[in-house]
PDB file of C-alpha atoms and ligand atoms in Angstrom:
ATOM      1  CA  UNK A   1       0.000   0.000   0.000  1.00 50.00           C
ATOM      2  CA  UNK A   2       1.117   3.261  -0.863  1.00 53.00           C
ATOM      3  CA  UNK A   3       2.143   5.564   2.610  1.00 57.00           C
ATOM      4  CA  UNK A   4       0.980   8.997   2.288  1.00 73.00           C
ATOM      5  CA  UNK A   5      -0.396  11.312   5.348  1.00 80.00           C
ATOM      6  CA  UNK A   6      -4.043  10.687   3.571  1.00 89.00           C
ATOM      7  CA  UNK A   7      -3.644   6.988   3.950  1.00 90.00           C
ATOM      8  CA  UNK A   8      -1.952   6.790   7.294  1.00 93.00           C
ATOM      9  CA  UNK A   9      -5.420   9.459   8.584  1.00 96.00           C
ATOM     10  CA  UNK A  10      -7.553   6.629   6.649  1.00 97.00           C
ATOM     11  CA  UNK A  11      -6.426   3.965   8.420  1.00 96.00           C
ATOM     12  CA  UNK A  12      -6.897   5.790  11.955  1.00 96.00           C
ATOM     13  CA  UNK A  13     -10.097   6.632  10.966  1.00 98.00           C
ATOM     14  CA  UNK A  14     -11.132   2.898  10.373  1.00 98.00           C
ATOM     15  CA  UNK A  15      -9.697   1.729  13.993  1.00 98.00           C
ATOM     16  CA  UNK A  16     -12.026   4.337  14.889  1.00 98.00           C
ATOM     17  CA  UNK A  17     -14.903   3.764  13.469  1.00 98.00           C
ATOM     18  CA  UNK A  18     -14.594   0.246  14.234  1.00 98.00           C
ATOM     19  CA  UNK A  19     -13.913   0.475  18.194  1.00 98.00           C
ATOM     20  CA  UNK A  20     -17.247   2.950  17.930  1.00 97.00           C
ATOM     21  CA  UNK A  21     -19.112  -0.071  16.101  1.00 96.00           C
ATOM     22  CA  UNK A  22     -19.935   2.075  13.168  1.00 97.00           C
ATOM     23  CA  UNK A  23     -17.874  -0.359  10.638  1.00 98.00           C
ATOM     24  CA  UNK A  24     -18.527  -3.834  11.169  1.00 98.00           C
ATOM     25  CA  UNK A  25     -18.307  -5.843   8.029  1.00 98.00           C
ATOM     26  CA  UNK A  26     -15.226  -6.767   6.206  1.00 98.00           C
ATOM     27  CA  UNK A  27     -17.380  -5.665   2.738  1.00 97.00           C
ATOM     28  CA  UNK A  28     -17.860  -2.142   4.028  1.00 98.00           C
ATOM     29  CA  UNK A  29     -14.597  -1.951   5.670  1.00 98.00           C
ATOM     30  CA  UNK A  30     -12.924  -3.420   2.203  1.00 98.00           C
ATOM     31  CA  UNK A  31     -14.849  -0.374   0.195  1.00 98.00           C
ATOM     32  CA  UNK A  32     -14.273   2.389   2.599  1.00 98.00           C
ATOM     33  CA  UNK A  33     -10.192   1.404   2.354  1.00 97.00           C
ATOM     34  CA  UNK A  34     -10.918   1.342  -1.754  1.00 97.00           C
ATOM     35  CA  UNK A  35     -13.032   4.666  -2.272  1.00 98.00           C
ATOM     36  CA  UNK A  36     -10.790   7.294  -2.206  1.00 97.00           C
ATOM     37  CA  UNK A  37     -12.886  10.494  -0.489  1.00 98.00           C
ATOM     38  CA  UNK A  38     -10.210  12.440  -1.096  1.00 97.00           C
ATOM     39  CA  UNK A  39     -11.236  13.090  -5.004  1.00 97.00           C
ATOM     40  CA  UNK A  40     -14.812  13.613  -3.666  1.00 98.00           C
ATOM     41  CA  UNK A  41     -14.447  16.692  -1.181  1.00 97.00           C
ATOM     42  CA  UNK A  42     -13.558  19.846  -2.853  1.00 97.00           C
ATOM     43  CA  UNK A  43      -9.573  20.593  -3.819  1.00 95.00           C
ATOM     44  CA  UNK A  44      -9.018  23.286  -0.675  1.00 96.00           C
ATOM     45  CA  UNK A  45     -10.496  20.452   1.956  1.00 97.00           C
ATOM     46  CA  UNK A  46      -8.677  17.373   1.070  1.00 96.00           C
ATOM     47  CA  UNK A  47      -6.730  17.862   3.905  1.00 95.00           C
ATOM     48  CA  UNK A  48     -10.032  17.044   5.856  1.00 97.00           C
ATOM     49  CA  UNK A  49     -10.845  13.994   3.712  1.00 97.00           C
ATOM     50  CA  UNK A  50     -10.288  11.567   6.867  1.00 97.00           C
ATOM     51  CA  UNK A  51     -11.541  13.109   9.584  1.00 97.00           C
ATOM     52  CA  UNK A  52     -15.188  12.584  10.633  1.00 97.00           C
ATOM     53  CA  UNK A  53     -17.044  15.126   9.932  1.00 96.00           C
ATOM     54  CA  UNK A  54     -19.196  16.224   7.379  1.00 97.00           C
ATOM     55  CA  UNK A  55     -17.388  18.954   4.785  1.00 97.00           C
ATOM     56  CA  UNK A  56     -19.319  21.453   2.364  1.00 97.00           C
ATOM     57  CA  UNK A  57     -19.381  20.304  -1.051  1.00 97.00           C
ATOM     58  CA  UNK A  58     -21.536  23.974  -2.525  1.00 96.00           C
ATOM     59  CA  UNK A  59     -24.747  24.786  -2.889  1.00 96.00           C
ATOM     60  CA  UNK A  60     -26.040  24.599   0.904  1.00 94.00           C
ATOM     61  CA  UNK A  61     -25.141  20.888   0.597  1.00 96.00           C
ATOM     62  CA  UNK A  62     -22.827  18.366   2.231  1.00 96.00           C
ATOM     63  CA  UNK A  63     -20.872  15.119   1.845  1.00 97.00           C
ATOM     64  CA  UNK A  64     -21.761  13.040   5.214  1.00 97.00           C
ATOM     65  CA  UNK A  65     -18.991  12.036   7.820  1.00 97.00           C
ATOM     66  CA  UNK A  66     -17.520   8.976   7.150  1.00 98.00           C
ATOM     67  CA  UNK A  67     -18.978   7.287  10.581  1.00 98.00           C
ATOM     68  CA  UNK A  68     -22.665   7.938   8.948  1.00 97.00           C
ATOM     69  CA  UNK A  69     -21.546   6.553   5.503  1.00 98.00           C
ATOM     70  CA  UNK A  70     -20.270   3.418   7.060  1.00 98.00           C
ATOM     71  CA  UNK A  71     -23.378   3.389   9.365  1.00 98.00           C
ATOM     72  CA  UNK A  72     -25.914   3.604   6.766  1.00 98.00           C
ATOM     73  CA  UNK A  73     -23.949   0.756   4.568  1.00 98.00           C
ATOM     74  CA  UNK A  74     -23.807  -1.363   7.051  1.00 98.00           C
ATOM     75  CA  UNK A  75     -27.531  -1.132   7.561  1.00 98.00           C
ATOM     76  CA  UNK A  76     -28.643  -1.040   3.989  1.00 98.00           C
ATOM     77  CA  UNK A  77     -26.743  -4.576   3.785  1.00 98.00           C
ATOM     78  CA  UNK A  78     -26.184  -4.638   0.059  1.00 98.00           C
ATOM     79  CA  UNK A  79     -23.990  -7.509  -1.694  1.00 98.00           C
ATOM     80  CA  UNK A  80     -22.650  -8.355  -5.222  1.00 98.00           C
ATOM     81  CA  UNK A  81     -24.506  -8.259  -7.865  1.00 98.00           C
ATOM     82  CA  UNK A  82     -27.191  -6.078  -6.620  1.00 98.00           C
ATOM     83  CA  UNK A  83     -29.501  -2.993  -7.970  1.00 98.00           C
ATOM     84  CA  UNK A  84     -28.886  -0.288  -5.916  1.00 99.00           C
ATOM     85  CA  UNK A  85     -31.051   3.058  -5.605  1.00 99.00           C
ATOM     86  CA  UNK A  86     -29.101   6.339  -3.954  1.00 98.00           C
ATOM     87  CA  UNK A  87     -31.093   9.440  -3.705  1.00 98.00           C
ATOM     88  CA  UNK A  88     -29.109  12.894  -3.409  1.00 98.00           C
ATOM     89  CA  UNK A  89     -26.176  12.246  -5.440  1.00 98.00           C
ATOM     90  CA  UNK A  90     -23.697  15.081  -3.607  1.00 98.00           C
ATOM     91  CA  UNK A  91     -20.422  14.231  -4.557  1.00 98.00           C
ATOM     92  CA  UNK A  92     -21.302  10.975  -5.651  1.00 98.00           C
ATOM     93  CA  UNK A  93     -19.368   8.925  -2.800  1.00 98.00           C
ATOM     94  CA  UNK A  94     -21.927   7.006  -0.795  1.00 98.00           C
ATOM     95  CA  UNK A  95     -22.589   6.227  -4.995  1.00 98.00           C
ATOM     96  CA  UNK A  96     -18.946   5.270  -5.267  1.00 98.00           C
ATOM     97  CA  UNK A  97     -18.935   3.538  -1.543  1.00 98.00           C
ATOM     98  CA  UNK A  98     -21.986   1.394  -2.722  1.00 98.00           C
ATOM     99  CA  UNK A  99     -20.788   0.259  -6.345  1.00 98.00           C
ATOM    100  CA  UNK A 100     -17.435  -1.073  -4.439  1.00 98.00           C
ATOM    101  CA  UNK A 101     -19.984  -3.305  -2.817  1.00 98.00           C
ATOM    102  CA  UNK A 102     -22.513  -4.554  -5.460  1.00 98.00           C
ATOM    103  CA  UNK A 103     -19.506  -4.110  -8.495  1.00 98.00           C
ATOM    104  CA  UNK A 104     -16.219  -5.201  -6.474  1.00 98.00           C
ATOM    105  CA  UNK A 105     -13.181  -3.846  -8.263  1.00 98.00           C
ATOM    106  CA  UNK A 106     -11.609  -7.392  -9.800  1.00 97.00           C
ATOM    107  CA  UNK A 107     -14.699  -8.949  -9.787  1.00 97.00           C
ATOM    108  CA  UNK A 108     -15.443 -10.718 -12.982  1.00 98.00           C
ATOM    109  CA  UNK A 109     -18.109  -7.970 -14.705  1.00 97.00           C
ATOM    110  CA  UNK A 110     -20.791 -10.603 -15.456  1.00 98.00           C
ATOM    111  CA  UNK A 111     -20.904 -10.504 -11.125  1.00 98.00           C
ATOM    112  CA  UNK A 112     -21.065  -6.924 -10.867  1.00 98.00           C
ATOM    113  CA  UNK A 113     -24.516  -4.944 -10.106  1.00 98.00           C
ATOM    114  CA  UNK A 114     -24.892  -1.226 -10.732  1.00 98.00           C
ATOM    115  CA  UNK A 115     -25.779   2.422  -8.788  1.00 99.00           C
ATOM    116  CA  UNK A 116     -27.980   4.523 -10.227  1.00 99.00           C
ATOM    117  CA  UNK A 117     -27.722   7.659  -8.084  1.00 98.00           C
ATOM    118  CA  UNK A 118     -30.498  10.609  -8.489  1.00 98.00           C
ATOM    119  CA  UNK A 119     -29.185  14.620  -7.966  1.00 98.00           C
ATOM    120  CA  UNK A 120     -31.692  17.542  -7.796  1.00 98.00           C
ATOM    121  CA  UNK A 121     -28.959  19.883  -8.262  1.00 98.00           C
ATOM    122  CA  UNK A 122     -27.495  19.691 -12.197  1.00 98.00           C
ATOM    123  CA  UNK A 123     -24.026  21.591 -10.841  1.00 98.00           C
ATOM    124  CA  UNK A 124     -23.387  18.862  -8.168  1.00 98.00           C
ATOM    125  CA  UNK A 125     -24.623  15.925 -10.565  1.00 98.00           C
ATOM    126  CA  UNK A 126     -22.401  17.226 -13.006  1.00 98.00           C
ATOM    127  CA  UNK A 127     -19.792  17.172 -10.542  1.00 98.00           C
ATOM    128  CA  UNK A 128     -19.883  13.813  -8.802  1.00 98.00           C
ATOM    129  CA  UNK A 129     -19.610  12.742 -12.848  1.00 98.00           C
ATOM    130  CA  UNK A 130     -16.480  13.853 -12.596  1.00 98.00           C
ATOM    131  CA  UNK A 131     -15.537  12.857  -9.120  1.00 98.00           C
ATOM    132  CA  UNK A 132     -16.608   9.365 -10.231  1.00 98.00           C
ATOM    133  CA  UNK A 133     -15.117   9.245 -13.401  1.00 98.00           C
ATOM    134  CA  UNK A 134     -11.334  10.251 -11.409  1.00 98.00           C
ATOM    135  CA  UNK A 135     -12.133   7.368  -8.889  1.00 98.00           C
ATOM    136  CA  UNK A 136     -12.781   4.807 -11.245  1.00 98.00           C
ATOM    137  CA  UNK A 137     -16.421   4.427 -10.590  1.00 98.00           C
ATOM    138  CA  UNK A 138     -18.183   6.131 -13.732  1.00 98.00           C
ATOM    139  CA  UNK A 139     -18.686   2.588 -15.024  1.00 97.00           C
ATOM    140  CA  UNK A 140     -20.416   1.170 -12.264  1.00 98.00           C
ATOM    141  CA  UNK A 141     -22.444   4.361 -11.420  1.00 98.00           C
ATOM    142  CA  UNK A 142     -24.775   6.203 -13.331  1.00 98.00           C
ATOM    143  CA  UNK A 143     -26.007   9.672 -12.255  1.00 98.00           C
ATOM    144  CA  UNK A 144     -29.067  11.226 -12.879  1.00 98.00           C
ATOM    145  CA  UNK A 145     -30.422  14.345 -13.305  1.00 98.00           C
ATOM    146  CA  UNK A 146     -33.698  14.932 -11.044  1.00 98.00           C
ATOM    147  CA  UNK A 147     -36.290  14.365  -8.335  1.00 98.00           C
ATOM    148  CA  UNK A 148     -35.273  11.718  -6.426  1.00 98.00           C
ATOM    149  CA  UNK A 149     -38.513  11.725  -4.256  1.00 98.00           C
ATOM    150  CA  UNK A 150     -40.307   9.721  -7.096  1.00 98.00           C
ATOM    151  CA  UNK A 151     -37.284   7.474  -7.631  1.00 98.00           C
ATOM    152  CA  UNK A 152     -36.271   6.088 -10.981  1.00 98.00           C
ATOM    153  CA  UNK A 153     -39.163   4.321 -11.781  1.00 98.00           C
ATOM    154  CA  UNK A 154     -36.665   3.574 -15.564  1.00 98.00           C
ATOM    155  CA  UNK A 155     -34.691   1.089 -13.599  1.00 98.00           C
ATOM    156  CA  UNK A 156     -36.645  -0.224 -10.825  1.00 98.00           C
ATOM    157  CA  UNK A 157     -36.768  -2.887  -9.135  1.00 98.00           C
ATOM    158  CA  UNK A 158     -34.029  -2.105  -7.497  1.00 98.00           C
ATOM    159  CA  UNK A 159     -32.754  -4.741  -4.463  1.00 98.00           C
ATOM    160  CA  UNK A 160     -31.821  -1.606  -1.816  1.00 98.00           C
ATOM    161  CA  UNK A 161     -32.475   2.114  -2.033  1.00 98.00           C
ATOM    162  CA  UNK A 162     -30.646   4.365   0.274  1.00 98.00           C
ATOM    163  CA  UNK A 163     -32.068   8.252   0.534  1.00 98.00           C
ATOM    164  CA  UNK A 164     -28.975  10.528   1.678  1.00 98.00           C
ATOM    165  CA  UNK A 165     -31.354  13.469   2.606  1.00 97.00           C
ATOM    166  CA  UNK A 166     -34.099  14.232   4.887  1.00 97.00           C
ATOM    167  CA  UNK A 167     -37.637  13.289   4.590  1.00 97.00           C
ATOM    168  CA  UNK A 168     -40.536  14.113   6.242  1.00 96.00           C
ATOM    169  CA  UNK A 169     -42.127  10.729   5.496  1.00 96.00           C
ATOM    170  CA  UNK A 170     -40.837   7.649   3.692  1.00 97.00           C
ATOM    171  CA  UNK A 171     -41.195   8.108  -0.081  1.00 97.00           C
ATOM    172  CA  UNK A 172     -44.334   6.317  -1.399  1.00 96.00           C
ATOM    173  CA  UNK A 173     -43.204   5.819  -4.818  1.00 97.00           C
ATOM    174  CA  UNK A 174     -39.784   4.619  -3.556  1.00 98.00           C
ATOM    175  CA  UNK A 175     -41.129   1.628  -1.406  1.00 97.00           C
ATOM    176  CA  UNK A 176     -43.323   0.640  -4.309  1.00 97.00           C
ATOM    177  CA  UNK A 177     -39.789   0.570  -6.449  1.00 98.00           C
ATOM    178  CA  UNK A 178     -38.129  -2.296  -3.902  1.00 98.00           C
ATOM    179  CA  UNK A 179     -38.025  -6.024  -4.988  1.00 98.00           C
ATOM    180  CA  UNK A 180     -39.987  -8.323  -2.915  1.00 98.00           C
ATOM    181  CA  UNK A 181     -37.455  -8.685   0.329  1.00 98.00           C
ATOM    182  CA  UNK A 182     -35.840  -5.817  -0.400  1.00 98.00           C
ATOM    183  CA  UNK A 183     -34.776  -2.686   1.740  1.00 98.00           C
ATOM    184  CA  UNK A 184     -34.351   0.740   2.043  1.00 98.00           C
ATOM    185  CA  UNK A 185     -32.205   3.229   4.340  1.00 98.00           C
ATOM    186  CA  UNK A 186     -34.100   6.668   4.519  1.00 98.00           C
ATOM    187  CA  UNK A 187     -33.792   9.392   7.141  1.00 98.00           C
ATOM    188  CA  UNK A 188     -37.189  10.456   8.239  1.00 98.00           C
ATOM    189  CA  UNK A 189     -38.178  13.822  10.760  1.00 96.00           C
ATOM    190  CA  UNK A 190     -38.797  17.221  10.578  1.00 94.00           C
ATOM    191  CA  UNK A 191     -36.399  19.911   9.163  1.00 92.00           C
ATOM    192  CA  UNK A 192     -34.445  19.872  12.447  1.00 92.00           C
ATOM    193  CA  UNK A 193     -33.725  16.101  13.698  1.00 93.00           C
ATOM    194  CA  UNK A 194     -34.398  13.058  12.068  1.00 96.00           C
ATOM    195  CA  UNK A 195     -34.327   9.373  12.636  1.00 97.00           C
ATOM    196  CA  UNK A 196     -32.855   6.892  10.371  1.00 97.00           C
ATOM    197  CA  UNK A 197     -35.149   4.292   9.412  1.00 98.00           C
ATOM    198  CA  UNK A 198     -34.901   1.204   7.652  1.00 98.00           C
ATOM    199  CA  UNK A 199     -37.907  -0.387   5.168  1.00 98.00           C
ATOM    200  CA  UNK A 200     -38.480  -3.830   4.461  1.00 98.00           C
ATOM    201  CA  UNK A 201     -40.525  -4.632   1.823  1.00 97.00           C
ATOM    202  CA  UNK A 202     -41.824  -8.148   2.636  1.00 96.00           C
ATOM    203  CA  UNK A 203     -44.087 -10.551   1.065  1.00 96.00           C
ATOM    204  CA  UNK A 204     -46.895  -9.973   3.906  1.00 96.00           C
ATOM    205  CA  UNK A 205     -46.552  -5.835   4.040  1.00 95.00           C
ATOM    206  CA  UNK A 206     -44.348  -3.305   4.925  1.00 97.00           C
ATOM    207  CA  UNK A 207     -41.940  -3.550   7.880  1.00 97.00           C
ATOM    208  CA  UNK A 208     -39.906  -0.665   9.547  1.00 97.00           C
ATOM    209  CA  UNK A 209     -37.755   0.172  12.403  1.00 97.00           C
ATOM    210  CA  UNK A 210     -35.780   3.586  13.983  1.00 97.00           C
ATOM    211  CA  UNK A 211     -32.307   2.572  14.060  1.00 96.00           C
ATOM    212  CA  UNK A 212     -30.602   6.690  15.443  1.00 94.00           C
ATOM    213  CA  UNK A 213     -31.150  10.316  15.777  1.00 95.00           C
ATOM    214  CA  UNK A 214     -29.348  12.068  12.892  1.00 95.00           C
ATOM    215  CA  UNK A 215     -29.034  15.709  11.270  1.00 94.00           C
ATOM    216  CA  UNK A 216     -29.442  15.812   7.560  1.00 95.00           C
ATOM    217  CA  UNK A 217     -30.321  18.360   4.615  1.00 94.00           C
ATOM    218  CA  UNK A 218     -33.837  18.541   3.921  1.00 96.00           C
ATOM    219  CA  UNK A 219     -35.072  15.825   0.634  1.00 97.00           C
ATOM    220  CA  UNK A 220     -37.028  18.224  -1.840  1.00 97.00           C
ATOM    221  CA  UNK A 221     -39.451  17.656  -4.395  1.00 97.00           C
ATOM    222  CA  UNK A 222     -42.611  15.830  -4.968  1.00 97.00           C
ATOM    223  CA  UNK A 223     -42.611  13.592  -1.646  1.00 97.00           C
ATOM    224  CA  UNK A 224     -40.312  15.534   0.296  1.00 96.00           C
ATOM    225  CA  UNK A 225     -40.025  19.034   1.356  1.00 92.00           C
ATOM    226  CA  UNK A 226     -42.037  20.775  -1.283  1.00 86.00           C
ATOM    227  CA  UNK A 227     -41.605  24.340  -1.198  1.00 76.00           C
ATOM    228  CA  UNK A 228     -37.820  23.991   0.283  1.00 73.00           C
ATOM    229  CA  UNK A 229     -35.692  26.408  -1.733  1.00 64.00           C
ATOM    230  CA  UNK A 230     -32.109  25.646  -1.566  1.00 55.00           C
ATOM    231  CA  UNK A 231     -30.133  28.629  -0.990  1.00 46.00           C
ATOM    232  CA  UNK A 232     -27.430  29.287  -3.911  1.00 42.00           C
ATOM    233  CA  UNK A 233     -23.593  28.900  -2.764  1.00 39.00           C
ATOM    234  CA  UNK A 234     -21.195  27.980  -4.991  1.00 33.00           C
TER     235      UNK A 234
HETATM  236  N1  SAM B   1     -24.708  11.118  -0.660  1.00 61.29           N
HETATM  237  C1  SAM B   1     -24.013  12.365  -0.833  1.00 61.29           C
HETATM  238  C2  SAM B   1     -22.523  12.210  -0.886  1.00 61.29           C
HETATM  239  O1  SAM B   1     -22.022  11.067  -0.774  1.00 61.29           O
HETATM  240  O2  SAM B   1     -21.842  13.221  -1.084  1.00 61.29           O
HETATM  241  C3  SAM B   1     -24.416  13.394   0.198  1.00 61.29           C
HETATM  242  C4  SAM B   1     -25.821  13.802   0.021  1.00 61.29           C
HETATM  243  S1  SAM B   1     -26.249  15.394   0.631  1.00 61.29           S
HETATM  244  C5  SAM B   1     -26.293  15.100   2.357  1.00 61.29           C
HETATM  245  C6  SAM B   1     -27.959  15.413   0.092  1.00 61.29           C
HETATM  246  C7  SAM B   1     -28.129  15.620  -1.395  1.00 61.29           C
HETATM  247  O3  SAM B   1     -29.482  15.371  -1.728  1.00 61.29           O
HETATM  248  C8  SAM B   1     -27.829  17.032  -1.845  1.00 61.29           C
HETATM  249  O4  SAM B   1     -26.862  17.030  -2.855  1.00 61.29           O
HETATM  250  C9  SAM B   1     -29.180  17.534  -2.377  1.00 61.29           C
HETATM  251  O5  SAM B   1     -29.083  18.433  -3.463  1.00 61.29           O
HETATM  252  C10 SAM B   1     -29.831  16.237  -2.786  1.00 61.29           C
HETATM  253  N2  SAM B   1     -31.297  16.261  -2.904  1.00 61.29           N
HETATM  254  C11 SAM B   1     -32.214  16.914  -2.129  1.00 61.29           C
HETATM  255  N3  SAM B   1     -33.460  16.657  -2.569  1.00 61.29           N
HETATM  256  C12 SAM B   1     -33.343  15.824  -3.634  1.00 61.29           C
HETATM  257  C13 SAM B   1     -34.274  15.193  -4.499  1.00 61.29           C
HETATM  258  N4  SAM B   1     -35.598  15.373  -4.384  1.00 61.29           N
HETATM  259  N5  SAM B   1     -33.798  14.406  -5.488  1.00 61.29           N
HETATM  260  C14 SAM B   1     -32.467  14.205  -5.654  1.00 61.29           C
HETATM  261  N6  SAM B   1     -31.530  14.778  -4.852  1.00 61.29           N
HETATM  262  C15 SAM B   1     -31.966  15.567  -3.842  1.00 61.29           C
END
C-alpha cells in the first residue's frame, strides 16, 4: 500500500470507526479502504478527507462524515450483484462507496450490479460525474439528473435504495420501487432532527424500524419538502 499522510489518517479513521461499532463488516470496511474520499471533497479540503465530519461540497449541501456513511452501509446490507437506488447524489461517494460493494473492483463484470444515483442539483450531478469518473467508478455508477422523491421508476426494481437526505415521510413511490425482500435506508423527521429508518418490503406488508437520531439536509421535491428552496452557494 502506498504511505501517504491521507492513507496513514484513513487507516486511523477505520480503527475508529470500528472500536465505535460504526464499521462492522469486512465488505464495508474493504470499500471504505478502496473509495478514495479524497477526489470527492472539494480541492481546498482534502486535507479534511479523513476526519469525521461532514465537509461542504456547494450549494447549501454536504458530503456526510464517514462514521454515517459506514453506518448507513452497514444497515442497507447490500452484496454483489445487486440494484442499488441512492437518492441525493452530492459528490457521488456514498454512490462510489456502494458500487465497491454490489460491483467489487476485480470482480469478474458478469458478477457486478450497478448504482444509479439521483441529484436535484445539475451543478453537483455534473460534478460527482467527474468525481466518479477520477475514482474509477463512472462505469459502475450512473447519475441522474432529477427528483429523487419519485425514484427512478426507468430502472426499478431495485434490491436496496438508500435516501442521503431528509424526509418528512418515507417516499411512497420509492417503497413501491423495492423487490420483494428488499430494503431501504431513509432518514425520516422534521427539518431539524431526524431518525434513520430502515424499510423492508416483505411478502406480507411493509416492515420498519428507527435505528438513530441524525441531522441531515432537507429531501425536496414531490414527496419531500415541497416548497424547500435551496439557498445558492457555490
Ligand atoms: N450522498 C451524498 C454524498 O455522498 O456526497 C451526500 C448527500 S447530501 C447530504 C444530500 C443531497 O441530496 C444534496 O446534494 C441535495 O441536493 C440532494 N437532494 C435533495 N433533494 C433531492 C431530491 N428530491 N432528489 C435528488 N436529490 C436531492
Amino acid at each position: 500500500m502506498e504511505y501517504s499522510p491521507l492513507s496513514a489518517e484513513k487507516e486511523r479513521l477505520i480503527r475508529l470507526l470500528k472500536e465505535a461499532g460504526f464499521l462492522r463488516s469486512e465488505s464495508v470496511e474493504r470499500a471504505f479502504r478502496l473509495v478514495p474520499r479524497e477526489e470527492f471533497v472539494p480541492e481546498d479540503l482534502r486535507s479534511l478527507a479523513y476526519a469525521d465530519r461532514p465537509l461542504p461540497i456547494g450549494f447549501g449541501q454536504t458530503i456526510s462524515a464517514p462514521s454515517i456513511v459506514v453506518y448507513m452501509t452497514e444497515l442497507l446490507d447490500a452484496s454483489r450483484g445487486m440494484k442499488v437506488l441512492e437518492v441525493g447524489t452530492g459528490s457521488g461517494y456514498q454512490a462510489a462507496v456502494l458500487a465497491e460493494i454490489v460491483a467489487p473492483t476485480g470482480a469478474p463484470r458478469t458478477e457486478w450490479g450497478h448504482v444509479w444515483t439521483i441529484e436535484i442539483i445539475e451543478e453537483l450531478a455534473e460534478r460527482a460525474k467527474r468525481n466518479l469518473e477520477r475514482a474509477g467508478y463512472s462505469d459502475r455508477v450512473t447519475v441522474i439528473v432529477g427528483d429523487g422523491s419519485k425514484g427512478y421508476p426507468r430502472e426499478a426494481p431495485y434490491h436496496r435504495i438508500m435516501v442521503t437526505a431528509a424526509s418528512p415521510d418515507v417516499p411512497r413511490p420509492l417503497v413501491g420501487q423495492l423487490v420483494v425482500g428488499g430494503r431501504m435506508v431513509v432518514p425520516v423527521g422534521d427539518l431539524v432532527s431526524q431518525t434513520l429508518m430502515v424499510v423492508e418490503r416483505r411478502p406480507e406488508g411493509i416492515k420498519s424500524k428507527s435505528v438513530l437520531d441524525v441531522v441531515f439536509v432537507p429531501l425536496r421535491g414531490e414527496y419531500g419538502w415541497k416548497n424547500y428552496e435551496t439557498r445558492m452557494f457555490t
